Coordinates of C-alpha atoms and ligand atoms in Angstrom, one line a residue:
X1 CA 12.9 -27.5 -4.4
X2 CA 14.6 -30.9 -4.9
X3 CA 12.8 -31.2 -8.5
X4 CA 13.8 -28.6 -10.7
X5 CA 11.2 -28.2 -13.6
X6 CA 13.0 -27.8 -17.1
X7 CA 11.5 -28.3 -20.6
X8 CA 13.1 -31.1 -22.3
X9 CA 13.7 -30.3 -25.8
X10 CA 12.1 -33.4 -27.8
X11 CA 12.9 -33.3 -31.0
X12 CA 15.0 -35.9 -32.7
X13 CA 16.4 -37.2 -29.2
X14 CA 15.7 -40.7 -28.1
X15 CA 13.0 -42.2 -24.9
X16 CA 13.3 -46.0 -24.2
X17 CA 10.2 -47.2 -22.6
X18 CA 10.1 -50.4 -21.1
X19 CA 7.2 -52.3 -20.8
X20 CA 3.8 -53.5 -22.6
X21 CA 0.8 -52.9 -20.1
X22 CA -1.6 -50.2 -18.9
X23 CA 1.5 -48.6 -17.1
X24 CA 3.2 -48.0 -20.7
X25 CA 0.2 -46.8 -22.6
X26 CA -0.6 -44.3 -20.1
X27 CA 3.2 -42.7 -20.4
X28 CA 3.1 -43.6 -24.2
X29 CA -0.3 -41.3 -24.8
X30 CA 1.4 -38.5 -23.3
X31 CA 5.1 -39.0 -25.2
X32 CA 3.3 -39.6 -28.5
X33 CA 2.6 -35.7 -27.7
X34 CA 6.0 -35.1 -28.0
X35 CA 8.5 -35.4 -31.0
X36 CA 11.3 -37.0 -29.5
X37 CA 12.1 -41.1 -31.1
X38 CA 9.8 -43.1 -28.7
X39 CA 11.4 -47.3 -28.6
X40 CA 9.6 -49.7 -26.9
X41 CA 10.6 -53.3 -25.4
X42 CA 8.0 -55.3 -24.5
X43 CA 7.6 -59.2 -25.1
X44 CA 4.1 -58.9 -24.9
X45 CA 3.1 -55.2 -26.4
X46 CA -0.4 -54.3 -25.9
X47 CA -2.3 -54.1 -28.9
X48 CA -2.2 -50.1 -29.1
X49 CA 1.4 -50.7 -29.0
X50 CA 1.3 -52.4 -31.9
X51 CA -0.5 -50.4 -33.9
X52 CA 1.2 -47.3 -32.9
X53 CA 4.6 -49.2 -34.4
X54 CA 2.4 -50.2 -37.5
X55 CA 1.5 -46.2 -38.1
X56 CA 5.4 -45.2 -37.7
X57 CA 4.5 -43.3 -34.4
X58 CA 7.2 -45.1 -32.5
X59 CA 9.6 -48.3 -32.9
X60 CA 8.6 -52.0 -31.2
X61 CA 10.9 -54.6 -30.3
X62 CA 9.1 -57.7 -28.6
X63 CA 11.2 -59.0 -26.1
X64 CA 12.6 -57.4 -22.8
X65 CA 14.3 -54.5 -22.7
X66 CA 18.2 -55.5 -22.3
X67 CA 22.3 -53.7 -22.4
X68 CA 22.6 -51.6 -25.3
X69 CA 18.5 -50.6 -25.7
X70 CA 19.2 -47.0 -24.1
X71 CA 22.3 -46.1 -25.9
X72 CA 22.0 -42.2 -26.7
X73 CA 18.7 -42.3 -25.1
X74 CA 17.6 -38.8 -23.1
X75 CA 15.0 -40.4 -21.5
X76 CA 14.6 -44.5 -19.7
X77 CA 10.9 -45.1 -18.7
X78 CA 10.5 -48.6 -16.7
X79 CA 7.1 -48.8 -17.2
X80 CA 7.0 -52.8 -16.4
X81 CA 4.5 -53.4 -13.9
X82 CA 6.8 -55.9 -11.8
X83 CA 9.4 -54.2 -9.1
X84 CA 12.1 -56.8 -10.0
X85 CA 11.8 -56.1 -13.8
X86 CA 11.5 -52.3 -13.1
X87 CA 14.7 -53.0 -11.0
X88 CA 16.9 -55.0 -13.5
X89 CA 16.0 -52.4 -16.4
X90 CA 16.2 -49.2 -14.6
X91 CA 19.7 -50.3 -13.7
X92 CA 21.0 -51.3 -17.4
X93 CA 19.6 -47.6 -18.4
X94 CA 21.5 -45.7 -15.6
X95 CA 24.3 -47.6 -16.4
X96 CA 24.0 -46.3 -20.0
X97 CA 24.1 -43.1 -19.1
X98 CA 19.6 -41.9 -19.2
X99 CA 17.9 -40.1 -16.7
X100 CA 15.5 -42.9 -15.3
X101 CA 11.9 -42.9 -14.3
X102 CA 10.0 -45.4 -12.8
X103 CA 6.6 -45.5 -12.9
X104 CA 4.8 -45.1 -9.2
X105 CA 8.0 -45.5 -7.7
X106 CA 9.3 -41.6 -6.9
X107 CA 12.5 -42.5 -4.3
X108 CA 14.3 -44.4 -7.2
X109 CA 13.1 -42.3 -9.9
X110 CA 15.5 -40.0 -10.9
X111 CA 12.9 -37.5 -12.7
X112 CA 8.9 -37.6 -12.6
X113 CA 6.7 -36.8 -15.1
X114 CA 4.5 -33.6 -13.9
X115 CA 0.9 -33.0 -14.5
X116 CA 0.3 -31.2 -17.7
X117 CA -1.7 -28.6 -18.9
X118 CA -1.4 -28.8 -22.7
X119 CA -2.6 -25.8 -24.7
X120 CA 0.3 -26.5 -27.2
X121 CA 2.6 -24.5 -27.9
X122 CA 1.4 -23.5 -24.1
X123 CA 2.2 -25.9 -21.5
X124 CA 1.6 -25.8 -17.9
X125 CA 3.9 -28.4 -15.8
X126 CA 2.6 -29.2 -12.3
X127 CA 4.4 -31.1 -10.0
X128 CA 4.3 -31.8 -5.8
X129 CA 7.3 -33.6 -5.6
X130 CA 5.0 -36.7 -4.6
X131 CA 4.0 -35.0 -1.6
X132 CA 0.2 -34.4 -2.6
X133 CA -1.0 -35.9 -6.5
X134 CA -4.1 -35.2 -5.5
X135 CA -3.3 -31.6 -5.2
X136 CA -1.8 -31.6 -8.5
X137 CA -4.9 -33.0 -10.2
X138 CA -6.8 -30.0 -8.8
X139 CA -4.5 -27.5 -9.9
X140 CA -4.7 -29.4 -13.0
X141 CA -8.9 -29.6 -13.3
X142 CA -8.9 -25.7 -12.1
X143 CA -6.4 -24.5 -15.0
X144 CA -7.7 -26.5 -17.7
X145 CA -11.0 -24.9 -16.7
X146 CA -9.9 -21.4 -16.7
X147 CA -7.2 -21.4 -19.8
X148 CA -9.6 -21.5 -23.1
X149 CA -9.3 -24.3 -25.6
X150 CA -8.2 -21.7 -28.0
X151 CA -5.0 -20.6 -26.2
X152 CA -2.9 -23.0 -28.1
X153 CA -4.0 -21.5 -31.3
X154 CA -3.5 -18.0 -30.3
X155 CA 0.0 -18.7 -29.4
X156 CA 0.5 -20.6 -32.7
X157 CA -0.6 -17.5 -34.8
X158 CA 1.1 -15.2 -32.2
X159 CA 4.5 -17.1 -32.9
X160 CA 4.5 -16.8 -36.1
X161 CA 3.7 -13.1 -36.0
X162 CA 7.0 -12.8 -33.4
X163 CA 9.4 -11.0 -36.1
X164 CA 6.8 -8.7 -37.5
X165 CA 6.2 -7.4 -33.7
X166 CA 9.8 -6.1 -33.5
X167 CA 8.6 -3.4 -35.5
X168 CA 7.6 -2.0 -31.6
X169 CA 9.9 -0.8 -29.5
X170 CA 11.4 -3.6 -27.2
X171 CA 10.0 -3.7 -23.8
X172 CA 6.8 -2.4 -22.7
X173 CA 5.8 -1.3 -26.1
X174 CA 5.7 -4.8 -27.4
X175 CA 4.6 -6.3 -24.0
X176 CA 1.2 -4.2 -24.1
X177 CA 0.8 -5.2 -27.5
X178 CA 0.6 -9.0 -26.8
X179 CA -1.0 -8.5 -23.7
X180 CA -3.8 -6.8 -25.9
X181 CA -3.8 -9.6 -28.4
X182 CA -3.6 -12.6 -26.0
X183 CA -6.4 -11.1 -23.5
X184 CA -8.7 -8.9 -25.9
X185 CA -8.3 -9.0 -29.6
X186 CA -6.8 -12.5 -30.0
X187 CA -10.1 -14.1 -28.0
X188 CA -12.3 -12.1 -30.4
X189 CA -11.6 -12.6 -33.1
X190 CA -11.3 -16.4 -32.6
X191 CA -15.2 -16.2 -31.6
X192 CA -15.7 -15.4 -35.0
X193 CA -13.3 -17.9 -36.7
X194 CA -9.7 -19.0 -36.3
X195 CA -8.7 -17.2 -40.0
X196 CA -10.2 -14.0 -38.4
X197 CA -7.0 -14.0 -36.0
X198 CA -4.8 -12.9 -38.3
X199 CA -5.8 -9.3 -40.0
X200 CA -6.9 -8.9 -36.4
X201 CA -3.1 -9.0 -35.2
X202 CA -2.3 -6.9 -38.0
X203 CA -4.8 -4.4 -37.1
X204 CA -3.7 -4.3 -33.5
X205 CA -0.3 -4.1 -34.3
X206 CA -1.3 -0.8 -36.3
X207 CA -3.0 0.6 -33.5
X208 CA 0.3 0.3 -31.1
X209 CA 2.7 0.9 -33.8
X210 CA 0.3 4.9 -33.8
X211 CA 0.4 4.8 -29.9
X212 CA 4.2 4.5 -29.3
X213 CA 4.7 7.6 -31.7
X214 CA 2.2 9.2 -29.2
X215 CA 3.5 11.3 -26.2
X216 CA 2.4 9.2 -22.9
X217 CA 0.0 11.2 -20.8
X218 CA -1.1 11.3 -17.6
X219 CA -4.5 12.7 -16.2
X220 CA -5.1 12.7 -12.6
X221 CA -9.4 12.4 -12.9
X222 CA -11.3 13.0 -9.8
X223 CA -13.8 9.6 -9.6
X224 CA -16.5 11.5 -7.5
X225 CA -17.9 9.7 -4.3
X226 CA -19.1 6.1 -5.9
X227 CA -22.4 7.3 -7.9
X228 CA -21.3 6.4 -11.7
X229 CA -24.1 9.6 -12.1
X230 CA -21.9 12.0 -10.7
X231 CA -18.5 12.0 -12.7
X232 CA -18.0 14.7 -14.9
X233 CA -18.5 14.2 -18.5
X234 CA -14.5 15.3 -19.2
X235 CA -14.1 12.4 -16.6
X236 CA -16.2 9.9 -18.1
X237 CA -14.6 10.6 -21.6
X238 CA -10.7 10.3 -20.0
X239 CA -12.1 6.9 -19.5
X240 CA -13.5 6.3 -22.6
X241 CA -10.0 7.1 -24.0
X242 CA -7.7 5.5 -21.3
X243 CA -4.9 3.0 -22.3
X244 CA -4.6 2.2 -19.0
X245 CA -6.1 3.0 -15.7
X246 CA -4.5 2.8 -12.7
X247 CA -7.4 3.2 -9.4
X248 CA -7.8 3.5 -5.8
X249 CA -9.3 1.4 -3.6
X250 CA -12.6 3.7 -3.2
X251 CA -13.3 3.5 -7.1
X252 CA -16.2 1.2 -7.2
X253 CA -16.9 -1.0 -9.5
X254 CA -20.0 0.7 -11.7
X255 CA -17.1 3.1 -12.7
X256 CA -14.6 0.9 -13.4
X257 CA -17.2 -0.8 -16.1
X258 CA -17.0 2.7 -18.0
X259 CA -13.5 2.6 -19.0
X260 CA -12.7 0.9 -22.3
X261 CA -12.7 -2.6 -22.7
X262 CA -9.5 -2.7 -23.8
X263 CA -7.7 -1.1 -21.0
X264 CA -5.0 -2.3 -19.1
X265 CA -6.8 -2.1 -15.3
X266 CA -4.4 -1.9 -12.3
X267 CA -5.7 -1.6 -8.9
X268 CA -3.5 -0.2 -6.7
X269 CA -6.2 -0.2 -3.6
X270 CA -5.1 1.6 -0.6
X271 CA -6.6 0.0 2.8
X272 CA -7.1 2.7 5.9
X273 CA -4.5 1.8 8.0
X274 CA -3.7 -1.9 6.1
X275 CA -1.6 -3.4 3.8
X276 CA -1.6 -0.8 0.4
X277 CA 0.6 -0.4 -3.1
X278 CA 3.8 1.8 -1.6
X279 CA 3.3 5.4 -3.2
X280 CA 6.9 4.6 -5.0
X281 CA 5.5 1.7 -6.8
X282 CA 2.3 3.7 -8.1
X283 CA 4.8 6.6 -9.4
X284 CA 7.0 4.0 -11.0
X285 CA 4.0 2.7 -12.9
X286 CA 2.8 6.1 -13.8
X287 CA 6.1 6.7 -15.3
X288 CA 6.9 3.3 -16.7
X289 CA 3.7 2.9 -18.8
X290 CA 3.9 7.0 -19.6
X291 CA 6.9 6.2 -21.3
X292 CA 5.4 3.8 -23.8
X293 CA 3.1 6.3 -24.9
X294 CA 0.1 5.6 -23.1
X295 CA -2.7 7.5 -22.4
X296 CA -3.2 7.1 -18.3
X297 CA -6.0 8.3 -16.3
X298 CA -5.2 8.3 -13.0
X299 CA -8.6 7.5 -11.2
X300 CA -8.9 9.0 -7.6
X301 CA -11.7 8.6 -5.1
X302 CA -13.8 11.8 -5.0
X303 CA -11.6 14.7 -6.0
X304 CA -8.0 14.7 -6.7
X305 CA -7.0 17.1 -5.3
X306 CA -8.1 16.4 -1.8
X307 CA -6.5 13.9 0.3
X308 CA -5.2 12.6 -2.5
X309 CA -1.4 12.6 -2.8
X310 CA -1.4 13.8 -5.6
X311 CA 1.8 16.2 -5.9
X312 CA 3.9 13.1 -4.9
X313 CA 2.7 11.8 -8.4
X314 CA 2.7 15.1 -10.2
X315 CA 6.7 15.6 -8.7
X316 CA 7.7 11.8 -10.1
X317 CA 6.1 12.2 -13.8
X318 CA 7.7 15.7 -13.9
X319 CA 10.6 14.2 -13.4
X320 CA 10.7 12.0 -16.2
X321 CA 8.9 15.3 -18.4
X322 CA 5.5 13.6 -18.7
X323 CA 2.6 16.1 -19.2
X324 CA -0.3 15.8 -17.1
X325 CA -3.6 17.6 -16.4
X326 CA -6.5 17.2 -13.8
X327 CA -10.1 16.3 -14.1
X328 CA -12.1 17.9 -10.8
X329 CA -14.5 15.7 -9.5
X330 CA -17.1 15.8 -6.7
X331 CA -15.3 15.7 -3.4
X332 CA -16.9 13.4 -0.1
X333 CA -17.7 16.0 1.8
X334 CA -19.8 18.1 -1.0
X335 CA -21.7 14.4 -1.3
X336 CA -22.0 14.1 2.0
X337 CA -23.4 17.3 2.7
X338 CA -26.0 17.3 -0.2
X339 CA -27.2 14.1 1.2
X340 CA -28.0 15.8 4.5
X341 CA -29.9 18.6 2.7
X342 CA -27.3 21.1 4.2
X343 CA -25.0 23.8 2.9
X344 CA -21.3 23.9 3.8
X345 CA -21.1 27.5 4.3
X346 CA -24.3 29.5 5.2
X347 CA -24.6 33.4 6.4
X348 CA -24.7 33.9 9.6
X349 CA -23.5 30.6 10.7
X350 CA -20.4 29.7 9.1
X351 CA -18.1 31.5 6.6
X352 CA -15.8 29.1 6.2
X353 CA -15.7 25.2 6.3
X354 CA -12.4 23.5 6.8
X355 CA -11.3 19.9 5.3
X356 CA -9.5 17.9 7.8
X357 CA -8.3 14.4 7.5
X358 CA -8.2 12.5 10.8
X359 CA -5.0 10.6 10.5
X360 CA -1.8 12.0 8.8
X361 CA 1.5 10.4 7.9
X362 CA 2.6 10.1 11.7
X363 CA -0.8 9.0 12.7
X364 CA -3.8 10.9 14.3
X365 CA -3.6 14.4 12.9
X366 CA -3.5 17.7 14.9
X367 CA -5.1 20.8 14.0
X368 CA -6.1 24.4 15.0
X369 CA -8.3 23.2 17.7
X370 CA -8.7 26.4 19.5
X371 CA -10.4 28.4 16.8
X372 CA -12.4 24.9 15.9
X373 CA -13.6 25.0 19.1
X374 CA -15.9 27.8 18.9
X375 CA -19.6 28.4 18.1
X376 CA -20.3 27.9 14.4
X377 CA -17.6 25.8 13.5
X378 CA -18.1 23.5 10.6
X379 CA -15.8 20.8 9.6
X380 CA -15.6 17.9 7.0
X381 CA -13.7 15.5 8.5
X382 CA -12.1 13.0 5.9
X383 CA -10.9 9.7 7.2
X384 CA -12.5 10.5 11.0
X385 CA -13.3 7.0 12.1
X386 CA -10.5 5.8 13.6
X387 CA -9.7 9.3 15.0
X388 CA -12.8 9.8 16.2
X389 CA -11.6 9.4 19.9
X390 CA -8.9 11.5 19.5
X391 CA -10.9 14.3 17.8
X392 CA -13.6 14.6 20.5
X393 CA -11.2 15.0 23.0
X394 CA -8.8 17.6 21.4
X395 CA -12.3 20.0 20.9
X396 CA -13.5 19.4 24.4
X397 CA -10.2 20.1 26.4
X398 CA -10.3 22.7 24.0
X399 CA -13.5 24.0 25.3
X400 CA -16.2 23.3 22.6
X401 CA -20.0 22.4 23.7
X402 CA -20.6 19.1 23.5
X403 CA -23.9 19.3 22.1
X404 CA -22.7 20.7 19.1
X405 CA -24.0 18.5 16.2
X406 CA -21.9 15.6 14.3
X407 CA -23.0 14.0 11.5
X408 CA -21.4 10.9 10.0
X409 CA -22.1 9.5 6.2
X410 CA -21.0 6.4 5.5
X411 CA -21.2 5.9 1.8
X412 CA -22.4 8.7 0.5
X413 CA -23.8 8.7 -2.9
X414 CA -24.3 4.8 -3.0
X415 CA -26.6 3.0 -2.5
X416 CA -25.3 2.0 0.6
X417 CA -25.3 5.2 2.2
X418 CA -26.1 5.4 6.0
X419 CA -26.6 8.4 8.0
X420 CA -25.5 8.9 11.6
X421 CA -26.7 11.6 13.6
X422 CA -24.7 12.5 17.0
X423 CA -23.2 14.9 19.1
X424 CA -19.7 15.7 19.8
X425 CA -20.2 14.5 23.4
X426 CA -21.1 10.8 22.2
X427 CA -19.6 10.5 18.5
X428 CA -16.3 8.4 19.7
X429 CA -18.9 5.9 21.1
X430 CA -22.4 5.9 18.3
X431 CA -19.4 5.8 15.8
X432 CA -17.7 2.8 17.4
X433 CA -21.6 1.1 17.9
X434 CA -22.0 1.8 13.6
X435 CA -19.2 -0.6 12.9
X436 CA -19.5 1.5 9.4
X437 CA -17.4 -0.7 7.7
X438 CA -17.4 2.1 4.1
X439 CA -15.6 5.3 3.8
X440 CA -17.2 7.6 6.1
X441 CA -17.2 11.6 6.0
X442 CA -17.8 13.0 9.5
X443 CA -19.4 16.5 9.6
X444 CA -18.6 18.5 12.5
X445 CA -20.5 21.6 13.5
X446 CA -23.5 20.0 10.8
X447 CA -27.1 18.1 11.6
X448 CA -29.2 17.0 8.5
X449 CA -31.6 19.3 8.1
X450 CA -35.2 18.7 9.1
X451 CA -36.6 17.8 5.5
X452 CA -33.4 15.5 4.7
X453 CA -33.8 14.3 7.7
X454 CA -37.3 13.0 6.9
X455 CA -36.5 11.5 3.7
X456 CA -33.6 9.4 4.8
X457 CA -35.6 8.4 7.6
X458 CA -32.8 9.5 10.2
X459 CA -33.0 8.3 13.9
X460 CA -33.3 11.4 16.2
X461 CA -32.8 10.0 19.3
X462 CA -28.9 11.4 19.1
X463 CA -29.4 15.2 18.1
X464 CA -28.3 17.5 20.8
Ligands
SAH501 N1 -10.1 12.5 -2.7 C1 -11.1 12.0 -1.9 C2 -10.7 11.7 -0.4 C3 -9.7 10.6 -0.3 S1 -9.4 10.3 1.4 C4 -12.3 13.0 -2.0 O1 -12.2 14.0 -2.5 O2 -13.4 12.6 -1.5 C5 -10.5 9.0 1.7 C6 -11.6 9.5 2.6 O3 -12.6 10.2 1.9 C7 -12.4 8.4 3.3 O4 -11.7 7.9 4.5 C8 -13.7 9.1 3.7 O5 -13.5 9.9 4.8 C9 -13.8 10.0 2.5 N2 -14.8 9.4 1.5 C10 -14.5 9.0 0.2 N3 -15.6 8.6 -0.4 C11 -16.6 8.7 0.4 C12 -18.0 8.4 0.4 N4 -18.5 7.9 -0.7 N5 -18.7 8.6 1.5 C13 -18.2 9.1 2.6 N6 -16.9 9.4 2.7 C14 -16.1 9.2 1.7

């Protein structure tokens, strides 16, 4: 970084500009922003010039700048239009001691003016060192796009409501409460009118002040498979109630809509095998924002319980003497298998069904594939694509049939959901061929039965 951006404070401090043409005016609309003492030397002032010296908005001398124009001056602009008149002033003002800018020329500049994004008392400063203006003016377009006109005023009324604020706790206490004003409340109420701002901030500030006296909270909610229809109504009123929510990867969206507006939203998405939130970072957050009081549900794909992780969070917020308590919710594999019309236990076929995840911690996960091996089996196999390979082969050199029946569901419960019907012979392969690219549950020992079958239209051609 050979600029370093600072923010010049303005007030009562002098910037010479020298110069009377386009090049001035340009620099002189943006320093009129500013209140610093603006001079100007120009023998032949342009007539905004003029009559921005006439209205008291800065001081006009008309002849060329010369020794003694930048004493106790912050700021030199050579704004002249001519390199040999840009080169005899810039000179006399380094000489006397201000930083000096000339205009279009950055190598003997010795600061630049940046792009601005003004949303006053808000500014954004953009600069490329020279290498790419054109770059900067998009940054520029795309911000003054995105940041609403109203910004400035928020921050105006916001300032002035700094001192009553303190009656929060420092820290994330008060940084939730401005975060709420500048992102929800503060935008609302300035659709209705810009006096409306006010007793809204008050309002809010009422609200926190009664949630920092509150105990912070944790409850670990199971999300269900993706259908918004089938969370449980405790679940769907955590959300309504939830301060903040902090979600997998696997949530989708239609859920997410339910919680309250006003929530603080933190994905913390966990890819297969990819790039994910560390498990430290989403037990520091637990705790962190369970300290200021908040009321955290703790969204999980499916049920929490399973494949979940969730002791590692229970240990950390127990730790720190945070109370918690979990919401069930509707696990893949009882989506999956209502999708395929079957049972997970039946008499006379299977008395128990085991859960298994196909990957652990140190990669492909091994199990008790002797007694999996035999007739009747049933499994739900969570996280099974990638380990598909590896699971065929452990039950075959374990001495299962491979015709018994594997059914994968990609999806389950949205409206997305696919259905692949195969053997344990071929699953490695047809599942490699789905390139399912959703979470898939893979049901070992299980085919759809005939009716589901029909209704989800299922290819046959794969059924042992
Ligand atoms: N706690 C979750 C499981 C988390 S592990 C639960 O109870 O369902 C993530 C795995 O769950 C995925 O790799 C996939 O195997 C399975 N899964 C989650 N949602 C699914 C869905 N809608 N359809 C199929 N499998 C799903």
């Amino acid at each position: 970084m050979e600029h370093f951006p600072i923010f010049l404070a303005t007030t009562g401090r002098r910037i010479v500009l020298s110069g009377g043409g386009d090049a001035a005016l340009a620099k002189l609309r943006l320093l009129l922003k500013t209140s610093a003492r603006i001079a100007v030397f120009a023998a032949h002032p342009a007539p905004e010039i003029v009559q921005w010296a006439a209205a008291g908005k800065l001081t006009l001398t008309k002849r060329a700048y010369d020794h003694g124009d930048t004493i106790c001056a912050a700021l030199f602009y050579a704004a002249n239009e001519d390199d040999a008149e840009d080169k005899r002033t810039a000179a006399i003002a380094r000489a006397e001691g201000a930083l000096v800018n000339i205009v279009d020329n950055l190598g003997d500049s010795q600061f630049i003016t940046p792009a601005i994004v003004d949303r006053d008392p808000v500014t954004v400063a953009i600069g490329t060192e020279g290498a790419a203006p054109v770059l900067a003016r998009a940054i520029k377009a795309d911000l003054e796009e995105r940041l609403p006109a109203t910004l400035g005023t928020l921050a105006r009324i916001g300032k002035a409501f700094r001192s009553a604020s303190y009656a929060l706790p420092f820290g994330r206490a008060r940084r939730d409460f401005w975060r709420d004003y500048y992102f929800n409340t503060g935008p609302e109420a300035m659709r209705e009118s810009e006096a409306a701002v006010r007793p809204a901030l008050d309002t809010l500030l009422q609200t926190h002040l009664g949630k920092s006296a509150r105990d912070g909270h944790v409850a670990f909610v199971g999300g269900g498979p993706g259908d918004p229809e089938l969370l449980t109504l405790k679940a769907r009123r955590a959300l309504d109630e939830a301060d903040v929510v902090i979600y997998d990867r696997l949530i989708s969206p239609e859920i997410l809509e339910l919680a309250r507006r006003e929530a603080l939203m933190i994905d913390v998405g966990k890819e297969g095998f990819g790039p994910s939130t560390s498990q430290a970072t989403i037990n520091d957050l637990l705790v962190e924002h369970a300290q200021t009081g908040a009321q955290i549900v703790r969204l999980k794909s499916g049920d929490a319980t399973v494949f979940g992780r969730l002791d590692e969070e229970i240990d950390a917020i127990e730790a720190h003497g945070i109370g918690w308590h979990i919401v069930p919710g509707i696990t893949a594999a009882s989506a999956a298998v209502a999708s395929i019309g079957q049972s997970l236990t039946r008499r006379g076929r299977n008395d128990a069904v085991r859960f298994l995840t196909g990957h652990d911690m140190k990669g492909f996960a091994d199990h008790d594939w002797t007694t999996l091996a035999r007739p009747n089996e049933v499994a739900a196999i969570y996280m099974g694509k990638k380990s598909a390979r590896f699971v065929q082969g452990r039950l075959i050199m374990h001495g299962a049939d491979r015709a018994t029946p594997v059914t994968v569901i990609e999806n389950a419960s949205r409206a997305d959901q696919r259905v692949l019907e195969t053997s344990l012979g071929s699953m490695a392969e047809d599942i490699a061929n789905a390139a399912m690219t959703g979470p898939a549950l893979t049901f070992y020992g299980l085919a759809p039965r005939a009716a589901a079958r029909a209704a989800h239209d299922i290819p046959l051609e794969e059924t042992a």
